[in-house]
Amino acid sequence: TMLGVELLIPPGIKKEAKQACRSIFQYAKWGSLSLIVPKIMEEAATQSNTEIEDVYQAILESARESVDATPVIALPPLFECALGAGKHIVTIDGQKTPLLSSLQTIIDTLFAVLEEETSSSNWTYMLNEMCKLIFRGKLLLGEYQTSYSNDNRGPMPIMQAFEKLLKMGGTAKPHICKTVVSRISVAWFGPEHSGSDVGICAIPYREHIVDLLVFKEIRLDESSAHQTAKEKWDALPETTDSSSITRAFVLSFLSKLPSPGDMSDVVLKELIHFVMMKLMDICCTKPARGKPFISGSEEYARTSRAWQALCLLSRFVTEDIAKDVAARVFPAMSYNLHGPIRYFVEVFTIQCTRRHPSIFGQMFIQEVTRNDLSLMRVSSLMIIGGNLTVGRYSSDFFHSSTDPRIKDVLCGVLPWLSSTQGFSRAIAQLLCHKLIPLVVDVDTNASSGSEEKDDAVLRKFYSFLEDNTDMSRLRSKQQLFFDTYDVDSACTFEGLLSISVDEGEEAHPVHMVDAIKDCLAEVYKEAHDEDAPSWKQMEDLLLEAGQANQSEASNDDSGDVQDETELVNFQRKILPIDALDLGIKSFQEQKLFNAAGKKKQNLIVCASLIDKVPNLAGLARTCEIFSAQTLIMPNLLVRKQDDFKAISASANDWIEMEECKEEDLLSWLYQKRSEGFAIVGLEQTASSKCLTKMEFTDKTVLLLGKEKEGIPIEFLSAVDQCIEIPQLGITRSLNVHVSGAISIWEYTKQMMQKKK
């Protein structure tokens, strides 16, 4: 009766009054029904399913038809009526209306309300309740069995709702994606007690699963609609980064699936293997023009996240796909990839090799014995070989000390003892030291016969590696790296999400290349400290003493003056005073020359206003080539980024760099003026001089502007002269690195002409 009630408005009523009457009527109607529907549920046990189903179907039809005419204030009770009816319909056994048809009606009605609702809190509540209703394992299994698994694919209302909600979320409303995926990732397991078919409900969503595994939420302001400043998801580790919430739910689902032996072939092949191959399509794509993806870019994020997902799925690499996987993974090592991405490539390969040593092991041997490998590919192969040969996973690769592959690996590694890359050479030394005693008897001196002569060469190699102090020191440090290298944790759900992230919110694990490079530097320092020139010893001691004094000053609350004898002993510890003066003078003279022995120019290039890594790296390379005195950077940490190192072509190792942030730039410019430097700004102003007519002074600071805005007006007050580059085309301006390079060359050219 309530559903059939209509509003009759007498003639002569004003338009505004009519609207008010309709609003009051709809609110009263749906408010009353929202109280009646629960009572119907209580009485459902005494009535037939057909009668109850008819009532709820009528409620849904009426709700869907009334949405457009219902005022916003009456939408919540209308939604509650539709939700209550939907909850009961999906639990009725033996429906006369097909379940998928009923689901379509329920979903259409709830979406109609969502599209009209404007209140943030109501909308979020409705979204949650809708997801709880439709994303159920039983419903997804029914949809799979009815509309997907047979040859004649039928309508899939739940999947369509899922796609529509993801589209509504897009990139601007990540809270929608998080809510939707958090619900459906649980429903993908299917009903309880699914046995070996657990996960079969996810097969229709496998393309979406691939997309979600590489999905990255954008960071929104805390004030954004529907957003909360700090979201907590109990199902996820506390270390989960805010940009990885959505994919974390998918990773959680995949991590909880049974092992391949306990899983149905349908789920393994149609879901897991399909997802893995699609991920490999993403991450095994060679970067364009051979250049690495720029950190923080979409390509970088997708590639990194695809490799992470593959690490989690490495336990599902079965014998039937192992060859295909190996054929794609090993060539990917030759790509110009950043260290953090390369870390996951190596972890995945190590795990696959442990599970399939005959397939991946043979591929590894084929690769390491090649003589046309790039240094990047060699470095990855050495890390993989180190873990499988001397690390904690050696027993998974070599089944015994007589394993015939031992000799094959040694033959492949031995030539890399002469590699120009110190990192690969260092690991090759460690591997040879481990493998040679397994191939020859290193304790005998027999040398008759050609085979014995070959063995004698290996014994000589081993003897040197064993007895040399530097080799022993390096080997002990490297062995510790491999003993503690844990690839298992990096392939778990919790382990992946606990890895620290960089400024671009991407996983940034410590790559073994960087760790062993630090180890090499440490060993070199230990071995050559005593051979260092006096000025270098003096500098190191002064730095250590300064740090020690600062530490003591910060921890000492008594304020007592250091004992005089300690000061005398400290002075004796450094050098006699005359040697100290000579050391300081030598050190100061060293700073006046570049690595090529050329005297540096009195040119300081200030790039504090530049924030793009390629431009900063290009300027570093230009400054080193033209022997500039210093390059001023907004943040010195950028030097550690792989794309900076690649573009600067090692110039960052030779050019002196200092940090000056934008907020400190004005005072820094005035300080340089007081030191006698002329401040020259590269900027188009009314008083700018043409670069070809500018006469540079010897001591010059070249101030470069921001990529698009140029030099902000507040800094122009500290500039002595602005210069501009003449242009003959119609393009508005040059790239800031190109402009800087042209100006640096003009300064250099003038200084060279003055010396003639």
XYZ file of C-alpha atoms in Angstrom, residues 147-660:
514
model
C 28.014 -16.232 -17.150
C 31.759 -16.888 -17.524
C 32.755 -20.540 -17.360
C 30.415 -21.738 -20.112
C 30.870 -21.059 -23.801
C 28.003 -18.591 -23.991
C 29.113 -15.674 -21.850
C 26.138 -14.010 -20.175
C 25.628 -10.714 -18.338
C 27.918 -10.078 -15.384
C 26.308 -7.292 -13.311
C 28.803 -7.547 -10.434
C 31.789 -7.217 -12.743
C 30.134 -4.306 -14.538
C 29.515 -2.606 -11.177
C 33.151 -3.182 -10.248
C 34.348 -1.587 -13.479
C 31.958 1.337 -13.084
C 33.135 2.011 -9.535
C 36.805 1.904 -10.574
C 36.017 4.350 -13.365
C 34.273 6.636 -10.861
C 37.386 6.478 -8.695
C 39.863 7.023 -11.516
C 43.003 8.742 -10.257
C 41.333 11.703 -8.545
C 39.258 9.693 -6.040
C 41.494 6.893 -4.769
C 39.250 6.306 -1.747
C 36.685 4.694 -4.073
C 39.264 2.285 -5.500
C 40.530 1.417 -2.019
C 37.028 0.655 -0.721
C 36.026 -1.378 -3.763
C 39.235 -3.434 -3.948
C 39.332 -4.034 -0.187
C 35.915 -5.723 -0.482
C 36.218 -7.620 -3.736
C 39.715 -8.954 -2.964
C 38.147 -10.938 -0.111
C 35.232 -12.091 -2.285
C 37.680 -13.405 -4.909
C 38.492 -16.304 -2.577
C 34.912 -17.511 -3.118
C 32.587 -19.039 -0.525
C 34.078 -20.749 2.494
C 35.181 -24.353 2.010
C 35.920 -23.827 -1.705
C 38.735 -26.377 -1.499
C 41.107 -26.412 -4.465
C 38.823 -24.001 -6.347
C 39.703 -21.141 -4.021
C 40.386 -18.086 -6.156
C 38.352 -19.260 -9.130
C 35.997 -16.286 -8.719
C 38.896 -13.958 -9.585
C 39.466 -15.390 -13.068
C 37.035 -12.987 -14.810
C 38.874 -10.098 -13.136
C 42.396 -11.135 -14.125
C 42.970 -8.192 -16.498
C 41.886 -5.839 -13.722
C 44.180 -7.617 -11.262
C 47.161 -6.886 -13.508
C 46.212 -3.205 -13.708
C 45.685 -2.985 -9.947
C 49.063 -4.574 -9.192
C 50.803 -1.648 -10.916
C 48.252 0.956 -9.798
C 49.524 3.954 -7.856
C 47.289 6.312 -5.902
C 47.954 9.995 -6.251
C 48.605 12.013 -3.131
C 45.669 14.325 -2.427
C 45.287 17.232 -0.037
C 43.860 16.288 3.335
C 40.957 18.631 2.630
C 39.870 16.723 -0.485
C 36.312 15.465 -0.460
C 35.803 11.984 1.024
C 39.474 11.830 2.062
C 40.774 11.252 5.549
C 44.107 12.585 6.699
C 45.287 9.202 7.947
C 43.581 6.023 6.783
C 44.069 2.808 8.693
C 43.404 -0.535 7.086
C 43.553 -3.365 9.603
C 44.140 -5.961 6.898
C 47.384 -4.269 5.773
C 50.769 -3.889 7.510
C 51.376 -0.533 9.168
C 54.387 -0.017 6.886
C 52.184 0.101 3.752
C 52.827 3.323 1.875
C 49.831 5.543 1.136
C 50.369 5.204 -2.623
C 50.189 1.406 -2.449
C 46.969 0.765 -0.509
C 44.916 -0.449 -3.475
C 47.538 -2.807 -4.877
C 48.293 -4.036 -1.342
C 44.829 -5.619 -1.137
C 45.490 -7.472 -4.393
C 48.934 -8.561 -3.168
C 47.294 -9.798 0.026
C 44.818 -11.882 -1.986
C 47.572 -13.455 -4.092
C 49.771 -14.131 -1.062
C 47.000 -16.122 0.661
C 46.259 -18.430 -2.253
C 47.335 -22.057 -1.719
C 50.538 -23.426 -3.206
C 50.442 -24.765 -6.796
C 50.148 -28.356 -5.574
C 46.987 -27.548 -3.603
C 45.435 -25.324 -6.263
C 43.220 -26.338 -9.156
C 44.823 -26.279 -12.603
C 42.130 -23.868 -13.775
C 43.063 -21.258 -11.164
C 46.801 -21.818 -11.634
C 46.793 -21.498 -15.412
C 43.884 -19.166 -16.137
C 44.518 -16.783 -13.266
C 48.042 -16.941 -11.833
C 50.019 -17.797 -14.948
C 47.955 -15.361 -17.020
C 48.675 -12.549 -14.530
C 52.387 -13.389 -14.442
C 52.766 -13.294 -18.221
C 50.901 -9.993 -18.435
C 53.177 -8.535 -15.762
C 56.195 -9.700 -17.727
C 54.819 -7.900 -20.777
C 54.989 -4.724 -18.684
C 58.351 -5.131 -17.006
C 60.268 -6.864 -19.785
C 59.702 -3.989 -22.196
C 62.984 -2.328 -23.090
C 63.134 1.393 -22.218
C 62.875 3.638 -25.271
C 66.219 4.545 -26.847
C 67.953 2.444 -24.213
C 67.687 5.186 -21.587
C 66.464 4.331 -18.085
C 62.997 5.348 -16.983
C 63.069 8.651 -15.136
C 62.544 8.168 -11.393
C 58.995 9.031 -10.386
C 57.601 8.637 -13.917
C 54.598 6.427 -14.684
C 56.801 3.989 -16.620
C 59.201 3.716 -13.691
C 56.349 3.052 -11.238
C 54.667 0.434 -13.449
C 57.934 -1.403 -14.111
C 58.974 -1.397 -10.454
C 55.573 -2.559 -9.209
C 55.317 -5.252 -11.875
C 58.641 -6.761 -10.774
C 57.554 -6.588 -7.131
C 54.361 -8.468 -7.936
C 56.382 -11.090 -9.816
C 58.572 -11.572 -6.743
C 55.451 -12.343 -4.718
C 54.235 -14.736 -7.429
C 57.594 -16.470 -7.898
C 56.320 -19.506 -5.959
C 53.857 -20.143 -8.788
C 56.546 -20.528 -11.482
C 55.951 -24.162 -12.346
C 57.869 -26.461 -14.650
C 55.538 -25.836 -17.595
C 56.229 -22.082 -17.751
C 59.769 -21.972 -16.328
C 61.464 -21.948 -19.755
C 59.271 -19.132 -21.047
C 59.918 -17.087 -17.902
C 63.693 -17.644 -18.042
C 63.787 -16.683 -21.724
C 62.289 -13.296 -20.833
C 63.978 -12.554 -17.512
C 67.644 -12.946 -18.460
C 67.504 -10.570 -21.466
C 65.787 -7.986 -19.242
C 68.992 -7.778 -17.190
C 70.668 -6.010 -20.099
C 68.173 -3.147 -19.974
C 69.255 0.176 -18.516
C 67.341 -0.138 -15.255
C 67.641 1.738 -11.990
C 69.190 -0.039 -9.018
C 65.905 -0.500 -7.071
C 64.215 -2.122 -10.093
C 67.260 -4.272 -10.829
C 67.109 -5.486 -7.205
C 63.667 -7.037 -7.791
C 64.785 -8.537 -11.123
C 67.626 -10.301 -9.315
C 65.459 -11.428 -6.397
C 62.891 -12.930 -8.763
C 65.587 -14.714 -10.775
C 67.247 -16.124 -7.644
C 63.930 -17.511 -6.410
C 63.140 -19.086 -9.792
C 66.631 -20.602 -10.012
C 66.254 -22.146 -6.567
C 62.979 -23.770 -7.635
C 64.122 -24.793 -11.112
C 67.931 -25.110 -10.995
C 68.072 -27.241 -14.137
C 66.259 -24.660 -16.287
C 67.339 -21.348 -14.786
C 70.741 -22.709 -13.783
C 71.533 -23.734 -17.331
C 70.391 -20.345 -18.607
C 72.583 -18.640 -15.995
C 75.629 -20.655 -17.119
C 74.953 -19.820 -20.764
C 74.709 -16.137 -19.918
C 77.760 -15.857 -17.652
C 80.009 -17.579 -20.216
C 79.209 -15.030 -22.927
C 81.856 -12.446 -23.802
C 79.550 -9.722 -25.151
C 77.716 -8.814 -21.950
C 77.098 -5.257 -20.831
C 78.417 -4.252 -17.421
C 74.876 -3.971 -16.046
C 74.043 -7.490 -17.163
C 77.293 -8.812 -15.698
C 76.653 -7.113 -12.368
C 73.222 -8.780 -12.079
C 74.632 -12.158 -13.071
C 77.370 -11.827 -10.465
C 74.853 -10.988 -7.738
C 72.716 -13.976 -8.737
C 75.787 -16.221 -8.956
C 77.053 -15.029 -5.595
C 73.783 -15.885 -3.882
C 73.607 -19.304 -5.514
C 77.289 -20.150 -5.034
C 78.539 -18.674 -1.767
C 75.359 -17.318 -0.165
C 72.733 -18.948 1.979
C 71.047 -20.499 -1.078
C 74.043 -22.454 -2.419
C 72.575 -25.781 -1.302
C 69.493 -25.116 -3.459
C 71.680 -24.775 -6.562
C 74.616 -27.136 -6.058
C 73.288 -30.441 -4.762
C 76.779 -31.758 -3.937
C 80.452 -30.813 -4.128
C 80.751 -32.940 -7.276
C 77.940 -31.205 -9.132
C 79.151 -30.916 -12.788
C 77.770 -27.376 -12.997
C 80.429 -26.172 -10.560
C 83.103 -26.322 -13.239
C 80.799 -24.638 -15.781
C 80.149 -21.739 -13.425
C 83.869 -21.404 -12.645
C 84.693 -21.270 -16.360
C 82.147 -18.512 -16.781
C 83.247 -16.467 -13.775
C 87.027 -16.770 -14.114
C 87.426 -14.294 -17.031
C 85.623 -11.605 -15.054
C 88.584 -11.419 -12.686
C 89.958 -9.003 -15.283
C 86.746 -6.969 -15.637
C 87.093 -3.188 -15.789
C 84.150 -2.986 -13.424
C 85.436 -3.232 -9.861
C 82.137 -4.510 -8.551
C 81.974 -7.515 -10.905
C 85.673 -8.193 -10.413
C 85.230 -8.249 -6.636
C 82.409 -10.803 -6.719
C 84.292 -12.892 -9.300
C 87.170 -13.120 -6.810
C 84.805 -14.367 -4.124
C 83.220 -16.964 -6.412
C 86.550 -18.241 -7.712
C 87.854 -18.603 -4.166
C 84.830 -20.762 -3.337
C 84.721 -22.826 -6.543
C 88.386 -23.573 -7.291
C 88.832 -25.953 -4.283
C 85.751 -27.864 -5.523
C 87.340 -28.378 -8.944
C 91.014 -29.061 -8.099
C 92.964 -30.181 -5.070
C 94.532 -26.931 -3.932
C 96.818 -28.673 -1.429
C 98.882 -30.657 -3.972
C 101.700 -29.341 -6.150
C 101.593 -31.981 -8.902
C 102.118 -30.424 -12.326
C 102.748 -33.212 -14.874
C 100.456 -33.434 -17.886
C 98.394 -30.762 -19.626
C 95.421 -31.214 -17.314
C 97.643 -30.884 -14.265
C 99.140 -27.723 -15.720
C 95.646 -26.258 -16.014
C 95.026 -27.251 -12.418
C 98.292 -25.606 -11.416
C 97.086 -22.317 -12.880
C 93.902 -22.567 -10.822
C 95.950 -23.369 -7.710
C 98.028 -20.259 -8.316
C 94.901 -18.163 -8.629
C 93.554 -19.666 -5.439
C 96.820 -19.196 -3.567
C 96.865 -15.512 -4.431
C 93.214 -15.009 -3.446
C 93.768 -16.938 -0.223
C 97.010 -15.295 0.910
C 96.674 -11.713 -0.304
C 95.675 -9.464 2.598
C 93.492 -7.131 0.528
C 91.692 -10.047 -1.101
C 91.063 -11.667 2.275
C 89.743 -8.425 3.754
C 87.420 -7.840 0.808
C 86.255 -11.447 0.756
C 85.233 -11.464 4.399
C 83.107 -8.340 3.939
C 81.481 -9.639 0.760
C 80.739 -13.010 2.314
C 78.809 -11.202 5.028
C 76.682 -9.487 2.378
C 75.718 -12.750 0.745
C 75.156 -14.522 4.058
C 72.625 -11.861 5.065
C 71.042 -11.371 1.621
C 67.424 -12.373 2.211
C 65.363 -12.848 -0.938
C 62.654 -14.832 0.834
C 61.373 -11.842 2.806
C 61.331 -9.693 -0.340
C 58.914 -12.221 -1.851
C 56.371 -12.055 0.959
C 53.401 -9.744 1.311
C 54.686 -8.160 4.515
C 58.279 -7.981 3.265
C 57.399 -6.148 0.060
C 55.312 -3.540 1.855
C 57.975 -2.948 4.513
C 60.605 -1.791 2.004
C 61.330 1.918 2.384
C 60.217 4.259 -0.394
C 61.949 7.134 -2.144
C 60.701 10.675 -2.714
C 58.554 9.409 -5.597
C 56.864 6.911 -3.221
C 58.407 3.917 -4.966
C 60.139 1.007 -3.254
C 63.804 1.796 -2.741
C 65.675 -1.241 -1.410
C 69.440 -1.163 -1.002
C 70.849 -2.697 -4.153
C 73.839 -4.991 -3.612
C 75.794 -3.036 -6.230
C 75.669 0.030 -4.002
C 76.436 -1.987 -0.874
C 79.499 -3.670 -2.375
C 80.700 -0.411 -3.916
C 80.730 1.034 -0.394
C 82.532 -2.107 0.738
C 85.187 -1.652 -1.962
C 85.690 1.959 -0.960
C 86.005 0.931 2.683
C 88.549 -1.772 1.911
C 90.533 0.602 -0.287
C 90.575 3.191 2.486
C 91.715 0.631 5.049
C 94.472 -0.587 2.747
C 95.762 2.807 1.632
C 95.287 5.111 4.588
C 98.929 4.804 5.533
C 100.039 5.486 1.956
C 97.996 8.675 1.639
C 99.854 11.999 1.186
C 100.320 14.140 4.265
C 97.657 16.659 3.278
C 95.090 13.848 2.949
C 95.993 12.359 6.321
C 95.771 15.825 7.807
C 92.333 16.438 6.281
C 90.944 13.125 7.525
C 92.289 13.671 11.016
C 90.906 17.203 11.164
C 87.493 15.972 10.068
C 87.519 13.178 12.629
C 88.696 15.530 15.346
C 86.061 18.096 14.433
C 83.329 15.501 14.585
C 84.633 14.189 17.878
C 84.808 17.682 19.382
C 81.248 18.449 18.268
C 80.057 15.179 19.770
C 81.849 15.866 23.059
C 80.557 19.434 23.168
C 76.973 18.284 22.668
C 77.255 15.578 25.359
C 79.327 17.508 27.916
C 77.137 19.404 30.414
C 79.921 20.360 32.832
C 81.533 23.002 30.622
C 85.049 21.979 31.715
C 87.924 22.988 29.438
C 89.825 20.150 27.780
C 93.041 19.200 29.545
C 96.130 20.911 28.076
C 98.069 17.676 27.744
C 95.284 16.250 25.631
C 95.636 19.189 23.273
C 99.388 18.653 23.015
C 98.956 14.942 22.358
C 96.344 15.683 19.744
C 98.706 18.042 17.925
C 101.453 15.417 17.945
C 99.001 12.838 16.695
C 98.313 14.858 13.556
C 101.638 16.107 12.230
C 104.415 18.489 13.267
C 103.278 22.086 12.748
C 105.466 22.689 9.700
C 104.074 19.600 8.008
C 100.582 20.787 8.946
C 101.143 24.106 7.133
C 102.467 22.287 4.077
C 99.499 19.917 4.177
C 96.995 22.766 4.280
C 98.750 24.559 1.441
C 98.845 21.368 -0.622
C 95.181 20.697 0.056
C 94.180 24.229 -0.950
C 96.203 23.947 -4.150
C 94.531 20.651 -4.960
C 91.110 22.354 -4.913
C 92.260 24.818 -7.574
C 92.679 22.097 -10.184
C 90.292 19.634 -11.748
C 90.776 15.891 -12.189
C 92.608 16.427 -15.484
C 95.135 18.695 -13.792
C 93.725 21.845 -15.425
C 93.252 24.942 -13.324
C 89.608 25.560 -12.557
C 87.881 28.665 -13.861
C 86.503 31.214 -11.413
C 82.970 30.381 -12.579
C 80.262 29.263 -10.195
C 77.112 27.917 -11.844
C 74.073 28.319 -9.596
C 71.260 25.847 -10.339
C 69.364 26.198 -7.052
C 66.154 27.096 -8.886
C 66.191 23.990 -11.107
C 64.329 20.878 -9.958
C 64.417 18.474 -12.916
C 67.051 15.777 -12.569
C 68.014 15.559 -16.289
C 68.770 19.289 -16.388
C 70.858 19.138 -13.208
C 72.773 16.103 -14.495
C 73.422 17.769 -17.839
C 74.721 20.894 -16.104
C 77.050 18.776 -13.960
C 78.507 17.241 -17.101
C 78.897 20.653 -18.765
C 80.495 22.217 -15.673
C 83.034 19.403 -15.426
C 83.905 19.612 -19.122
C 84.546 23.361 -18.926
C 86.240 23.126 -15.516
C 83.841 25.339 -13.589
C 84.794 25.967 -9.992
C 81.536 24.817 -8.400
C 78.003 23.762 -9.287
C 75.385 24.898 -6.777
C 72.531 22.398 -6.380
C 69.150 22.656 -4.619
C 69.698 19.245 -3.023
C 72.882 17.176 -3.086
C 70.936 13.935 -2.569
C 69.969 14.061 -6.241
C 73.513 12.900 -7.044
C 72.623 9.423 -5.775
C 69.782 8.923 -8.249
C 70.524 6.525 -11.091
C 69.195 8.813 -13.819
C 71.464 11.623 -12.566
C 74.481 9.301 -12.650
C 73.606 8.036 -16.114
C 73.129 11.482 -17.684
C 76.076 13.154 -15.936
C 78.342 10.361 -17.232
C 80.421 10.236 -14.008
C 80.987 14.010 -14.058
C 79.431 14.125 -10.593
C 82.539 12.302 -9.327
C 84.846 15.102 -10.499
C 82.951 18.377 -10.238
C 82.703 20.104 -6.884
C 79.089 20.598 -5.821
C 77.538 22.556 -2.991
C 73.970 22.771 -1.747
C 71.935 25.957 -1.518
